[in-house]
Short mmCIF file of C-alpha atoms in Angstrom, two decimals:
data_model
loop_
_atom_site.label_atom_id
_atom_site.label_comp_id
_atom_site.label_asym_id
_atom_site.label_seq_id
_atom_site.Cartn_x
_atom_site.Cartn_y
_atom_site.Cartn_z
CA MET A 124 151.44 144.47 121.05
CA LEU A 125 149.26 142.42 123.79
CA LYS A 126 147.09 144.95 123.40
CA ARG A 127 146.49 144.85 119.66
CA LEU A 128 145.85 141.02 119.82
CA ILE A 129 143.31 141.19 122.68
CA GLY A 130 140.95 143.73 121.08
CA PRO A 131 140.23 141.43 117.90
CA LEU A 132 140.03 138.38 120.18
CA ALA A 133 137.38 139.72 122.09
CA VAL A 134 135.55 140.91 118.95
CA ILE A 135 135.90 137.67 117.64
CA SER A 136 135.03 135.53 120.84
CA LEU A 137 131.95 137.75 121.25
CA SER A 138 130.68 137.53 117.66
CA LEU A 139 131.25 133.55 118.17
CA PHE A 140 129.38 133.64 121.38
CA ALA A 141 126.33 135.62 119.83
CA CYS A 142 126.12 133.45 116.85
CA GLY A 143 126.06 130.18 119.12
CA ASN A 144 123.01 132.02 121.23
CA GLU A 145 121.38 132.87 118.22
CA GLU A 146 121.27 129.59 117.05
CA ALA A 147 119.95 128.07 120.25
CA ASP A 148 117.41 131.15 120.77
CA SER A 149 115.78 131.21 117.48
CA PRO A 150 113.42 128.05 116.76
CA ASN A 151 113.55 126.50 113.23
CA GLU A 152 110.42 126.54 111.32
CA GLU A 153 109.18 123.04 112.70
CA THR A 154 109.68 123.92 116.37
CA ALA A 155 107.46 127.03 116.03
CA GLU A 156 104.86 125.28 113.67
CA SER A 157 104.66 122.61 116.32
CA THR A 158 104.48 125.03 119.40
CA GLU A 159 101.82 126.99 117.68
CA SER A 160 99.38 123.78 117.17
CA THR A 161 99.82 122.99 120.89
CA VAL A 162 99.08 126.14 122.25
CA ALA A 163 95.44 126.38 123.42
CA SER A 164 93.36 129.35 124.01
CA PRO A 165 91.73 129.89 127.54
CA ASP A 166 88.27 128.82 126.18
CA GLU A 167 89.87 125.45 124.73
CA ILE A 168 91.68 124.82 128.28
CA MET A 169 88.33 125.74 130.27
CA ASN A 170 86.20 123.27 127.69
CA GLN A 171 88.91 120.52 128.09
CA ILE A 172 88.72 120.75 131.89
CA THR A 173 84.99 120.88 131.56
CA GLU A 174 84.92 117.61 129.61
CA SER A 175 87.41 116.05 131.37
CA SER A 176 85.72 116.20 135.02
CA SER A 177 83.25 113.76 135.71
CA GLU A 178 79.48 114.48 135.61
CA ASP A 179 79.09 112.82 138.69
CA GLU A 180 81.14 114.69 141.00
CA ARG A 181 79.64 114.70 144.58
CA PRO A 182 79.94 117.57 146.84
CA SER A 183 82.04 117.33 150.02
CA VAL A 184 79.70 116.14 152.72
CA SER A 185 80.73 115.98 156.36
CA LEU A 186 79.22 114.00 158.93
CA ASP A 187 79.86 114.69 162.88
CA PHE A 188 78.44 113.58 166.13
CA ASN A 189 77.75 115.72 169.07
CA THR A 190 76.87 113.24 171.55
CA GLY A 191 76.04 109.66 172.39
CA VAL A 192 79.29 107.71 170.75
CA GLU A 193 83.03 107.91 171.56
CA TRP A 194 86.16 107.38 169.32
CA THR A 195 87.93 104.34 169.72
CA ASP A 196 90.67 102.70 167.55
CA GLU A 197 87.90 100.31 166.01
CA GLY A 198 85.78 103.55 165.08
CA TYR A 199 82.81 104.95 166.91
CA THR A 200 81.12 103.24 169.93
CA ALA A 201 77.72 104.26 170.73
CA LEU A 202 77.16 104.86 174.39
CA LEU A 203 74.26 102.94 176.53
CA SER A 204 72.57 105.66 178.35
CA GLU A 205 71.18 105.10 181.99
CA ASP A 206 67.92 104.21 180.82
CA GLY A 207 69.12 101.54 178.47
CA SER A 208 68.82 102.84 175.22
CA TYR A 209 71.55 104.47 172.86
CA ALA A 210 71.17 107.97 171.73
CA VAL A 211 73.21 109.41 169.01
CA THR A 212 73.17 113.14 168.18
CA GLY A 213 75.02 115.14 165.36
CA TYR A 214 74.97 117.10 162.30
CA ILE A 215 75.85 117.17 158.33
CA GLU A 216 77.17 119.46 156.23
CA GLY A 217 77.19 119.60 152.32
CA GLY A 218 74.11 116.79 152.13
CA ASP A 219 70.50 116.79 152.80
CA LYS A 220 69.95 112.93 153.60
CA LEU A 221 71.10 110.53 156.37
CA PHE A 222 70.66 107.01 156.35
CA LEU A 223 71.39 103.98 158.61
CA VAL A 224 72.63 101.04 156.88
CA GLN A 225 73.66 97.81 158.00
CA ASP A 226 75.33 94.87 156.05
CA GLY A 227 74.89 96.93 152.69
CA GLU A 228 71.16 97.35 153.22
CA VAL A 229 69.59 100.83 153.68
CA MET A 230 67.64 100.28 156.96
CA GLU A 231 66.08 103.82 157.69
CA GLU A 232 66.02 106.99 156.59
CA ILE A 233 67.30 109.25 159.76
CA PRO A 234 65.09 112.50 159.84
CA LEU A 235 67.17 115.99 159.66
CA THR A 236 66.09 119.14 161.13
CA ASP A 237 66.23 122.43 158.99
CA THR A 238 69.72 123.07 160.33
CA LEU A 239 70.46 119.30 159.03
CA ASP A 240 70.88 118.24 162.70
CA PHE A 241 69.81 114.82 163.53
CA GLU A 242 69.10 112.44 166.63
CA TYR A 243 68.67 108.80 166.50
CA THR A 244 67.46 106.67 169.37
CA MET A 245 68.03 102.75 169.40
CA GLU A 246 66.43 100.59 172.46
CA GLY A 247 69.07 98.62 174.44
CA GLY A 248 69.05 95.06 175.44
CA LEU A 249 71.23 93.79 172.17
CA SER A 250 72.20 90.33 172.63
CA GLU A 251 75.62 91.19 170.44
CA ASN A 252 77.40 94.05 169.12
CA GLN A 253 75.66 95.53 166.35
CA VAL A 254 77.57 97.52 163.42
CA TYR A 255 75.87 100.03 161.60
CA TYR A 256 76.83 103.00 159.00
CA PHE A 257 75.24 106.53 159.33
CA VAL A 258 75.55 107.25 155.28
CA ALA A 259 75.09 110.84 154.35
CA ASP A 260 74.38 110.17 150.51
CA ASP A 261 71.13 111.80 148.96
CA ARG A 262 71.25 108.79 146.12
CA LEU A 263 69.98 105.91 148.66
CA GLU A 264 66.66 104.74 149.22
CA VAL A 265 65.26 102.85 152.17
CA GLY A 266 65.25 99.28 151.57
CA GLN A 267 68.15 99.33 149.04
CA THR A 268 69.96 96.34 149.48
CA ASP A 269 73.55 96.97 147.13
CA VAL A 270 75.07 99.95 148.98
CA ASN A 271 78.53 100.14 148.22
CA LEU A 272 80.34 102.36 151.10
CA ASP A 273 83.29 103.08 149.57
CA ASP A 274 81.30 105.25 146.92
CA ALA A 275 78.94 107.05 149.51
CA ASP A 276 79.35 110.67 150.09
CA ARG A 277 79.80 110.33 153.73
CA ALA A 278 79.89 107.04 155.92
CA GLU A 279 80.81 106.58 159.31
CA LYS A 280 80.97 103.13 161.35
CA VAL A 281 79.04 103.31 164.76
CA THR A 282 79.05 99.83 166.72
CA PHE A 283 76.35 99.72 169.38
CA ALA A 284 78.01 97.40 171.78
CA VAL A 285 76.56 95.36 174.56
CA GLU A 286 77.97 96.22 178.02
#
């Protein structure tokens, strides 16, 4: 007798289970319409990405030193050579201009070789420490006085220290 009851109970349970899933799996008309309106084609997605990206996105620029500086807790410190001058060498990647900036003013453009290497020399004999920034950013011009280093492509602080 138990076998007679299990069969119909199983069929009823499966039917109820299937009905419950059918309702959960099949979206109603409102959901189907709203889904269709929010799905974007690949072209629309690419257009949204292009429109939302800033037109002034700058390339990644690196600035590295080869000789003439050492790293300290406060940043780079230029080393005074035996002849009493400072000679800093290095290279940039991803940019094509390098400037020396002090207190927001572009002091000079540092020439680059064809391979984007640079050498900057400064006479020693300073009476106090001088802080300069080597700034790789092609938007700058010599004599500019409103340089915001936070907006620069790359800026490295170098202290020319009195020994």
